[in-house]
mmCIF file of C-alpha atoms in Angstrom:
data_model
loop_
_atom_site.group_PDB
_atom_site.id
_atom_site.type_symbol
_atom_site.label_atom_id
_atom_site.label_comp_id
_atom_site.label_asym_id
_atom_site.label_seq_id
_atom_site.Cartn_x
_atom_site.Cartn_y
_atom_site.Cartn_z
ATOM 1 C CA UNK A 1 0.000 0.000 0.000
ATOM 2 C CA UNK A 2 2.994 2.283 0.411
ATOM 3 C CA UNK A 3 3.253 2.928 -3.311
ATOM 4 C CA UNK A 4 -0.463 3.653 -3.529
ATOM 5 C CA UNK A 5 -0.148 6.224 -0.736
ATOM 6 C CA UNK A 6 2.718 7.906 -2.549
ATOM 7 C CA UNK A 7 0.659 8.231 -5.709
ATOM 8 C CA UNK A 8 -2.224 9.678 -3.714
ATOM 9 C CA UNK A 9 0.138 12.245 -2.199
ATOM 10 C CA UNK A 10 1.030 13.593 -5.633
ATOM 11 C CA UNK A 11 -2.551 14.664 -6.142
ATOM 12 C CA UNK A 12 -3.115 16.038 -2.656
ATOM 13 C CA UNK A 13 -3.372 19.816 -2.448
ATOM 14 C CA UNK A 14 -3.287 20.155 1.319
ATOM 15 C CA UNK A 15 -1.027 18.450 3.818
ATOM 16 C CA UNK A 16 -3.315 19.522 6.633
ATOM 17 C CA UNK A 17 -6.974 20.424 6.333
ATOM 18 C CA UNK A 18 -7.205 24.203 6.726
ATOM 19 C CA UNK A 19 -10.511 24.079 8.663
ATOM 20 C CA UNK A 20 -12.463 22.051 11.205
ATOM 21 C CA UNK A 21 -16.103 20.995 11.631
ATOM 22 C CA UNK A 22 -18.120 23.972 12.821
ATOM 23 C CA UNK A 23 -16.076 26.510 10.888
ATOM 24 C CA UNK A 24 -17.862 28.840 8.512
ATOM 25 C CA UNK A 25 -16.104 28.597 5.149
ATOM 26 C CA UNK A 26 -16.303 30.098 1.695
ATOM 27 C CA UNK A 27 -15.597 27.541 -1.013
ATOM 28 C CA UNK A 28 -14.478 29.154 -4.248
ATOM 29 C CA UNK A 29 -15.564 26.777 -6.953
ATOM 30 C CA UNK A 30 -14.604 26.938 -10.622
ATOM 31 C CA UNK A 31 -17.667 26.507 -12.795
ATOM 32 C CA UNK A 32 -17.687 26.066 -16.565
ATOM 33 C CA UNK A 33 -20.515 27.970 -18.226
ATOM 34 C CA UNK A 34 -20.532 27.191 -21.922
ATOM 35 C CA UNK A 35 -16.963 28.120 -22.804
ATOM 36 C CA UNK A 36 -16.430 30.617 -20.024
ATOM 37 C CA UNK A 37 -15.067 29.687 -16.646
ATOM 38 C CA UNK A 38 -16.152 31.597 -13.596
ATOM 39 C CA UNK A 39 -15.839 31.266 -9.842
ATOM 40 C CA UNK A 40 -18.839 30.576 -7.651
ATOM 41 C CA UNK A 41 -18.723 30.931 -3.893
ATOM 42 C CA UNK A 42 -20.540 28.532 -1.589
ATOM 43 C CA UNK A 43 -20.591 29.725 1.991
ATOM 44 C CA UNK A 44 -21.738 27.706 4.978
ATOM 45 C CA UNK A 45 -20.808 25.604 7.984
ATOM 46 C CA UNK A 46 -18.562 22.582 7.641
ATOM 47 C CA UNK A 47 -20.673 19.865 9.219
ATOM 48 C CA UNK A 48 -18.604 16.771 8.411
ATOM 49 C CA UNK A 49 -15.170 15.722 7.187
ATOM 50 C CA UNK A 50 -14.914 12.184 5.843
ATOM 51 C CA UNK A 51 -12.464 9.838 4.178
ATOM 52 C CA UNK A 52 -8.693 9.617 4.127
ATOM 53 C CA UNK A 53 -5.926 10.580 1.749
ATOM 54 C CA UNK A 54 -7.075 11.670 -1.683
ATOM 55 C CA UNK A 55 -10.607 10.433 -0.930
ATOM 56 C CA UNK A 56 -11.165 13.033 1.786
ATOM 57 C CA UNK A 57 -14.372 15.029 1.416
ATOM 58 C CA UNK A 58 -16.110 17.714 3.433
ATOM 59 C CA UNK A 59 -19.767 18.631 3.695
ATOM 60 C CA UNK A 60 -20.872 22.266 3.805
ATOM 61 C CA UNK A 61 -24.369 23.292 4.920
ATOM 62 C CA UNK A 62 -26.057 26.603 4.312
ATOM 63 C CA UNK A 63 -29.532 28.018 4.423
ATOM 64 C CA UNK A 64 -30.710 29.322 1.068
ATOM 65 C CA UNK A 65 -34.079 31.137 0.921
ATOM 66 C CA UNK A 66 -35.287 29.153 3.933
ATOM 67 C CA UNK A 67 -34.201 25.805 2.511
ATOM 68 C CA UNK A 68 -31.216 23.942 3.862
ATOM 69 C CA UNK A 69 -28.643 23.118 1.182
ATOM 70 C CA UNK A 70 -25.733 20.731 1.675
ATOM 71 C CA UNK A 71 -22.875 20.107 -0.712
ATOM 72 C CA UNK A 72 -20.084 17.561 -0.496
ATOM 73 C CA UNK A 73 -16.736 18.635 -1.931
ATOM 74 C CA UNK A 74 -13.660 16.465 -2.498
ATOM 75 C CA UNK A 75 -10.990 18.297 -0.522
ATOM 76 C CA UNK A 76 -8.301 17.852 -3.166
ATOM 77 C CA UNK A 77 -10.472 18.558 -6.201
ATOM 78 C CA UNK A 78 -8.805 20.809 -8.795
ATOM 79 C CA UNK A 79 -12.187 22.492 -9.280
ATOM 80 C CA UNK A 80 -11.846 24.145 -5.888
ATOM 81 C CA UNK A 81 -9.863 27.336 -6.311
ATOM 82 C CA UNK A 82 -9.545 28.150 -2.642
ATOM 83 C CA UNK A 83 -11.184 27.562 0.695
ATOM 84 C CA UNK A 84 -11.539 30.570 2.960
ATOM 85 C CA UNK A 85 -12.287 30.281 6.673
ATOM 86 C CA UNK A 86 -14.683 33.079 7.615
ATOM 87 C CA UNK A 87 -15.145 32.183 11.277
ATOM 88 C CA UNK A 88 -13.855 29.508 13.615
ATOM 89 C CA UNK A 89 -16.661 27.578 15.266
ATOM 90 C CA UNK A 90 -16.894 26.144 18.759
ATOM 91 C CA UNK A 91 -18.359 22.652 18.618
ATOM 92 C CA UNK A 92 -18.132 19.490 20.677
ATOM 93 C CA UNK A 93 -18.490 16.862 17.986
ATOM 94 C CA UNK A 94 -17.004 15.945 14.631
ATOM 95 C CA UNK A 95 -20.289 15.492 12.769
ATOM 96 C CA UNK A 96 -22.779 18.332 13.125
ATOM 97 C CA UNK A 97 -25.815 16.609 11.668
ATOM 98 C CA UNK A 98 -27.932 17.976 14.526
ATOM 99 C CA UNK A 99 -27.901 21.345 12.769
ATOM 100 C CA UNK A 100 -30.273 19.911 10.192
ATOM 101 C CA UNK A 101 -33.163 19.822 12.637
ATOM 102 C CA UNK A 102 -32.607 23.380 13.760
ATOM 103 C CA UNK A 103 -33.719 26.674 12.316
ATOM 104 C CA UNK A 104 -32.943 30.293 13.061
ATOM 105 C CA UNK A 105 -30.572 31.207 15.806
ATOM 106 C CA UNK A 106 -30.214 27.700 17.221
ATOM 107 C CA UNK A 107 -28.875 26.576 13.840
ATOM 108 C CA UNK A 108 -25.850 28.789 14.292
ATOM 109 C CA UNK A 109 -22.504 27.692 15.640
ATOM 110 C CA UNK A 110 -20.827 29.729 18.360
ATOM 111 C CA UNK A 111 -17.616 31.424 17.419
ATOM 112 C CA UNK A 112 -14.367 30.693 19.190
ATOM 113 C CA UNK A 113 -12.499 33.752 20.283
ATOM 114 C CA UNK B 1 4.456 -7.810 -30.571
ATOM 115 C CA UNK B 2 2.390 -8.916 -27.629
ATOM 116 C CA UNK B 3 4.420 -9.794 -24.543
ATOM 117 C CA UNK B 4 2.807 -11.188 -21.433
ATOM 118 C CA UNK B 5 4.360 -9.193 -18.606
ATOM 119 C CA UNK B 6 4.052 -10.336 -15.016
ATOM 120 C CA UNK B 7 3.401 -8.288 -11.925
ATOM 121 C CA UNK B 8 1.374 -7.650 -8.810
ATOM 122 C CA UNK B 9 -1.686 -5.612 -7.991
ATOM 123 C CA UNK B 10 -0.820 -3.059 -5.319
ATOM 124 C CA UNK B 11 -4.202 -1.520 -4.636
ATOM 125 C CA UNK B 12 -6.831 0.910 -5.790
ATOM 126 C CA UNK B 13 -7.182 4.642 -5.350
ATOM 127 C CA UNK B 14 -8.596 7.582 -7.228
ATOM 128 C CA UNK B 15 -7.123 10.342 -9.321
ATOM 129 C CA UNK B 16 -8.430 13.759 -10.380
ATOM 130 C CA UNK B 17 -8.586 14.860 -13.974
ATOM 131 C CA UNK B 18 -7.876 18.504 -14.769
ATOM 132 C CA UNK B 19 -11.596 19.294 -14.965
ATOM 133 C CA UNK B 20 -12.250 17.743 -11.569
ATOM 134 C CA UNK B 21 -13.553 14.355 -12.738
ATOM 135 C CA UNK B 22 -12.580 11.571 -10.385
ATOM 136 C CA UNK B 23 -11.221 8.411 -12.030
ATOM 137 C CA UNK B 24 -10.954 5.164 -10.100
ATOM 138 C CA UNK B 25 -7.549 3.614 -10.784
ATOM 139 C CA UNK B 26 -5.586 0.515 -9.872
ATOM 140 C CA UNK B 27 -1.876 0.689 -9.127
ATOM 141 C CA UNK B 28 0.172 -2.223 -10.481
ATOM 142 C CA UNK B 29 3.779 -3.235 -10.224
ATOM 143 C CA UNK B 30 4.877 -4.692 -13.545
ATOM 144 C CA UNK B 31 8.169 -6.476 -13.965
ATOM 145 C CA UNK B 32 11.025 -6.224 -14.497
ATOM 146 C CA UNK B 33 10.921 -9.611 -16.212
ATOM 147 C CA UNK B 34 13.797 -11.667 -17.556
ATOM 148 C CA UNK B 35 14.028 -13.849 -20.632
ATOM 149 C CA UNK B 36 14.649 -17.359 -19.355
ATOM 150 C CA UNK B 37 14.327 -19.307 -22.560
ATOM 151 C CA UNK B 38 13.228 -19.121 -26.170
ATOM 152 C CA UNK B 39 11.058 -21.549 -28.097
ATOM 153 C CA UNK B 40 12.033 -21.858 -31.743
ATOM 154 C CA UNK B 41 10.258 -23.133 -34.808
ATOM 155 C CA UNK B 42 12.997 -25.664 -35.557
ATOM 156 C CA UNK B 43 13.134 -27.135 -32.123
ATOM 157 C CA UNK B 44 9.660 -26.668 -30.676
ATOM 158 C CA UNK B 45 7.448 -26.033 -33.680
ATOM 159 C CA UNK B 46 6.589 -22.450 -32.665
ATOM 160 C CA UNK B 47 8.274 -19.206 -31.668
ATOM 161 C CA UNK B 48 7.956 -17.834 -28.156
ATOM 162 C CA UNK B 49 9.887 -16.154 -25.374
ATOM 163 C CA UNK B 50 9.620 -17.220 -21.752
ATOM 164 C CA UNK B 51 9.592 -14.404 -19.229
ATOM 165 C CA UNK B 52 10.129 -14.849 -15.502
ATOM 166 C CA UNK B 53 9.329 -12.489 -12.648
ATOM 167 C CA UNK B 54 10.166 -11.955 -8.980
ATOM 168 C CA UNK B 55 13.287 -13.292 -7.284
ATOM 169 C CA UNK B 56 12.961 -16.069 -4.763
ATOM 170 C CA UNK B 57 15.369 -17.723 -2.364
ATOM 171 C CA UNK B 58 17.619 -20.381 -3.778
ATOM 172 C CA UNK B 59 16.106 -23.065 -1.552
ATOM 173 C CA UNK B 60 12.584 -22.243 -2.677
ATOM 174 C CA UNK B 61 13.340 -23.078 -6.294
ATOM 175 C CA UNK B 62 11.445 -25.950 -7.849
ATOM 176 C CA UNK B 63 13.763 -28.743 -8.877
ATOM 177 C CA UNK B 64 12.220 -28.875 -12.315
ATOM 178 C CA UNK B 65 12.840 -25.177 -12.921
ATOM 179 C CA UNK B 66 16.259 -24.922 -11.302
ATOM 180 C CA UNK B 67 18.106 -26.013 -14.415
ATOM 181 C CA UNK B 68 16.384 -23.478 -16.639
ATOM 182 C CA UNK B 69 17.531 -20.581 -14.508
ATOM 183 C CA UNK B 70 21.025 -21.986 -14.238
ATOM 184 C CA UNK B 71 21.213 -22.296 -18.003
ATOM 185 C CA UNK B 72 20.078 -18.700 -18.457
ATOM 186 C CA UNK B 73 22.523 -17.582 -15.714
ATOM 187 C CA UNK B 74 19.683 -15.957 -13.787
ATOM 188 C CA UNK B 75 18.729 -16.039 -10.142
ATOM 189 C CA UNK B 76 15.660 -18.227 -9.482
ATOM 190 C CA UNK B 77 12.294 -16.615 -10.119
ATOM 191 C CA UNK B 78 8.803 -17.320 -8.904
ATOM 192 C CA UNK B 79 6.659 -17.022 -12.034
ATOM 193 C CA UNK B 80 7.159 -17.895 -15.700
ATOM 194 C CA UNK B 81 4.969 -17.254 -18.731
ATOM 195 C CA UNK B 82 5.346 -17.901 -22.443
ATOM 196 C CA UNK B 83 4.522 -15.271 -25.070
ATOM 197 C CA UNK B 84 4.137 -16.171 -28.725
ATOM 198 C CA UNK B 85 6.161 -13.944 -31.094
ATOM 199 C CA UNK B 86 7.135 -13.981 -34.747
ATOM 200 C CA UNK B 87 10.486 -15.278 -35.894
ATOM 201 C CA UNK B 88 11.944 -11.809 -36.524
ATOM 202 C CA UNK B 89 10.843 -10.592 -33.120
ATOM 203 C CA UNK B 90 12.349 -13.633 -31.451
ATOM 204 C CA UNK B 91 15.797 -12.706 -32.735
ATOM 205 C CA UNK B 92 15.640 -9.413 -30.859
ATOM 206 C CA UNK B 93 15.643 -11.230 -27.548
ATOM 207 C CA UNK B 94 18.608 -12.776 -25.836
ATOM 208 C CA UNK B 95 18.455 -15.225 -22.995
ATOM 209 C CA UNK B 96 19.059 -13.404 -19.717
ATOM 210 C CA UNK B 97 17.815 -10.102 -21.089
ATOM 211 C CA UNK B 98 15.725 -7.825 -18.912
ATOM 212 C CA UNK B 99 12.313 -6.722 -20.172
ATOM 213 C CA UNK B 100 10.897 -3.596 -18.606
ATOM 214 C CA UNK B 101 7.635 -1.809 -18.186
ATOM 215 C CA UNK B 102 8.599 0.824 -20.811
ATOM 216 C CA UNK B 103 6.920 -1.497 -23.304
ATOM 217 C CA UNK B 104 3.747 0.263 -22.227
ATOM 218 C CA UNK B 105 2.978 3.953 -22.392
ATOM 219 C CA UNK B 106 0.227 6.257 -21.251
ATOM 220 C CA UNK B 107 -2.983 5.837 -23.237
ATOM 221 C CA UNK B 108 -2.291 2.242 -24.311
ATOM 222 C CA UNK B 109 -4.982 -0.385 -24.091
ATOM 223 C CA UNK B 110 -4.088 -3.494 -22.118
ATOM 224 C CA UNK B 111 -5.615 -6.831 -21.195
ATOM 225 C CA UNK B 112 -5.084 -7.895 -17.597
ATOM 226 C CA UNK B 113 -5.502 -11.404 -16.211
ATOM 227 C CA UNK B 114 -5.527 -12.475 -12.622
ATOM 228 C CA UNK B 115 -7.011 -14.929 -10.211
ATOM 229 C CA UNK B 116 -10.255 -13.503 -8.852
ATOM 230 C CA UNK B 117 -10.909 -13.339 -5.133
ATOM 231 C CA UNK B 118 -12.224 -16.657 -3.814
ATOM 232 C CA UNK B 119 -15.718 -16.277 -2.410
ATOM 233 C CA UNK B 120 -16.274 -19.849 -1.235
ATOM 234 C CA UNK B 121 -19.657 -21.560 -1.546
ATOM 235 C CA UNK B 122 -22.092 -18.841 -2.534
ATOM 236 C CA UNK B 123 -25.781 -18.749 -3.345
ATOM 237 C CA UNK B 124 -27.322 -18.209 -6.694
ATOM 238 C CA UNK B 125 -27.916 -14.464 -6.247
ATOM 239 C CA UNK B 126 -24.283 -13.577 -5.678
ATOM 240 C CA UNK B 127 -22.871 -16.145 -8.079
ATOM 241 C CA UNK B 128 -25.169 -15.708 -11.068
ATOM 242 C CA UNK B 129 -26.928 -12.446 -10.313
ATOM 243 C CA UNK B 130 -30.345 -14.041 -10.053
ATOM 244 C CA UNK B 131 -33.104 -11.889 -8.623
ATOM 245 C CA UNK B 132 -34.191 -14.057 -5.701
ATOM 246 C CA UNK B 133 -37.819 -14.150 -4.569
ATOM 247 C CA UNK B 134 -40.304 -11.590 -3.250
ATOM 248 C CA UNK B 135 -39.910 -10.608 0.379
ATOM 249 C CA UNK B 136 -43.615 -10.125 0.934
ATOM 250 C CA UNK B 137 -46.956 -11.574 -0.219
ATOM 251 C CA UNK B 138 -46.756 -14.609 1.994
ATOM 252 C CA UNK B 139 -43.272 -15.764 1.018
ATOM 253 C CA UNK B 140 -42.102 -18.341 3.517
ATOM 254 C CA UNK B 141 -38.458 -19.354 3.840
ATOM 255 C CA UNK B 142 -37.820 -18.642 0.154
ATOM 256 C CA UNK B 143 -35.962 -15.390 -0.272
ATOM 257 C CA UNK B 144 -32.648 -15.999 -2.009
ATOM 258 C CA UNK B 145 -33.535 -19.077 -4.076
ATOM 259 C CA UNK B 146 -33.225 -19.398 -7.826
ATOM 260 C CA UNK B 147 -36.745 -20.675 -8.526
ATOM 261 C CA UNK B 148 -37.560 -23.754 -10.562
ATOM 262 C CA UNK B 149 -34.686 -25.829 -11.927
ATOM 263 C CA UNK B 150 -36.576 -27.480 -14.767
ATOM 264 C CA UNK B 151 -39.693 -29.213 -16.070
ATOM 265 C CA UNK B 152 -41.424 -32.410 -14.873
ATOM 266 C CA UNK B 153 -41.715 -35.956 -16.299
ATOM 267 C CA UNK B 154 -40.099 -34.912 -19.529
ATOM 268 C CA UNK B 155 -37.169 -34.558 -19.460
ATOM 269 C CA UNK B 156 -37.232 -35.830 -15.831
ATOM 270 C CA UNK B 157 -33.723 -34.575 -15.260
ATOM 271 C CA UNK B 158 -31.949 -31.276 -14.719
ATOM 272 C CA UNK B 159 -30.107 -29.965 -17.743
ATOM 273 C CA UNK B 160 -26.326 -29.817 -17.593
ATOM 274 C CA UNK B 161 -24.901 -26.398 -16.897
ATOM 275 C CA UNK B 162 -27.962 -25.320 -14.894
ATOM 276 C CA UNK B 163 -26.942 -22.282 -12.847
ATOM 277 C CA UNK B 164 -26.925 -23.244 -9.185
ATOM 278 C CA UNK B 165 -25.164 -22.371 -5.958
ATOM 279 C CA UNK B 166 -21.540 -23.437 -5.576
ATOM 280 C CA UNK B 167 -17.959 -22.292 -5.425
ATOM 281 C CA UNK B 168 -17.522 -18.782 -6.765
ATOM 282 C CA UNK B 169 -14.311 -16.900 -7.486
ATOM 283 C CA UNK B 170 -10.738 -18.109 -7.388
ATOM 284 C CA UNK B 171 -10.698 -18.596 -11.155
ATOM 285 C CA UNK B 172 -8.699 -16.934 -13.885
ATOM 286 C CA UNK B 173 -10.372 -13.744 -15.051
ATOM 287 C CA UNK B 174 -9.258 -11.536 -17.944
ATOM 288 C CA UNK B 175 -10.336 -7.949 -18.402
ATOM 289 C CA UNK B 176 -9.883 -6.531 -21.891
ATOM 290 C CA UNK B 177 -9.224 -3.001 -23.132
ATOM 291 C CA UNK B 178 -8.229 -1.305 -19.888
ATOM 292 C CA UNK B 179 -6.706 2.134 -20.406
ATOM 293 C CA UNK B 180 -3.236 2.873 -19.050
ATOM 294 C CA UNK B 181 -3.528 6.114 -17.100
ATOM 295 C CA UNK B 182 0.158 6.456 -16.290
ATOM 296 C CA UNK B 183 3.475 4.577 -16.378
ATOM 297 C CA UNK B 184 6.353 5.206 -13.975
ATOM 298 C CA UNK B 185 9.341 3.320 -15.382
ATOM 299 C CA UNK B 186 11.645 4.329 -12.507
ATOM 300 C CA UNK B 187 9.618 2.258 -10.045
ATOM 301 C CA UNK B 188 8.052 -0.203 -12.522
ATOM 302 C CA UNK B 189 4.630 1.151 -11.627
ATOM 303 C CA UNK B 190 1.644 1.200 -13.958
ATOM 304 C CA UNK B 191 -1.665 2.893 -13.227
ATOM 305 C CA UNK B 192 -4.728 1.649 -15.104
ATOM 306 C CA UNK B 193 -8.256 2.998 -15.135
ATOM 307 C CA UNK B 194 -10.782 0.781 -13.425
ATOM 308 C CA UNK B 195 -10.521 -2.405 -11.428
ATOM 309 C CA UNK B 196 -8.290 -5.459 -11.894
ATOM 310 C CA UNK B 197 -9.112 -9.061 -10.904
ATOM 311 C CA UNK B 198 -7.790 -10.446 -7.655
ATOM 312 C CA UNK B 199 -6.776 -9.236 -4.212
ATOM 313 C CA UNK B 200 -4.130 -6.627 -3.471
ATOM 314 C CA UNK B 201 -0.667 -8.159 -3.917
ATOM 315 C CA UNK B 202 -2.243 -10.784 -6.199
ATOM 316 C CA UNK B 203 -0.398 -11.881 -9.316
ATOM 317 C CA UNK B 204 -1.424 -10.458 -12.638
ATOM 318 C CA UNK B 205 -0.441 -10.725 -16.277
ATOM 319 C CA UNK B 206 -0.488 -7.652 -18.487
ATOM 320 C CA UNK B 207 -0.297 -7.509 -22.272
ATOM 321 C CA UNK B 208 -1.314 -5.088 -24.980
ATOM 322 C CA UNK B 209 -4.962 -5.531 -25.898
ATOM 323 C CA UNK B 210 -5.428 -8.363 -28.345
ATOM 324 C CA UNK B 211 -8.421 -6.662 -29.926
ATOM 325 C CA UNK B 212 -6.447 -3.488 -30.624
ATOM 326 C CA UNK B 213 -3.453 -5.190 -32.281
ATOM 327 C CA UNK B 214 -2.844 -4.071 -35.818
#
């Protein structure tokens, strides 16, 4: 498996994940529209980080016009231009699925100072 | 020329394309192989080269193979395979010569053979992909069966080759037309798109696709 790990490393963009569950992030995503390429920003809370090596993904949740939207991004995808941490969150677990049942203020994550 | 190269499956992973598409890939170690012997038209009635792969300890050598390696002045190897070649191609090989992975390049099509994972005695659903029976509507103790196995008084027997439960896996499987995603000659590593038969570290044979030979 050592060789397989080495090949995975070549494609990895981050040595360490630049955020944690509970953080509010802006994901800058490259989107192809016809022939043009533009950048779309998806902002929300990181509610889960899964997988290992090149297979690592993270799940971002946001509220859009009153409807909860979740997207899963491969961490090392070349389509992601950059990931920006807006706020650090204070949470006690690794998977924040409980946010799905909440609305309004209780759906927010406290900020760490 | 179609040479049967020997190697091992190292494992699977995934790779990103430039546009973000994820491709599942298998990492293989191929060769280096050595020419142990040649079969010639005059002597054997056909032309072929015999390639061997992977060093083993002297005391692990089979008695029947020992002499062949000694004759070729090679250290004993674990696996040997014959590849048919034409007469002109045969002359390009010398006994004791090393054959490397650089035979293959990115974008080539290859056929890969291996021994599939043994699954033991399996039912008809896993082994032959049968649908099984309904779970509801009064079904009683009949969920994963294959249904009827034939007619009644005539022919009053079950036809040969009827698909039933039994040993599954552990047989030779060949996958054709796999695409080579990358070749790393410095480490004898080949990366192919898709899956390859057998467990990790299992033995495999790789050759250029027979259906794409010109």
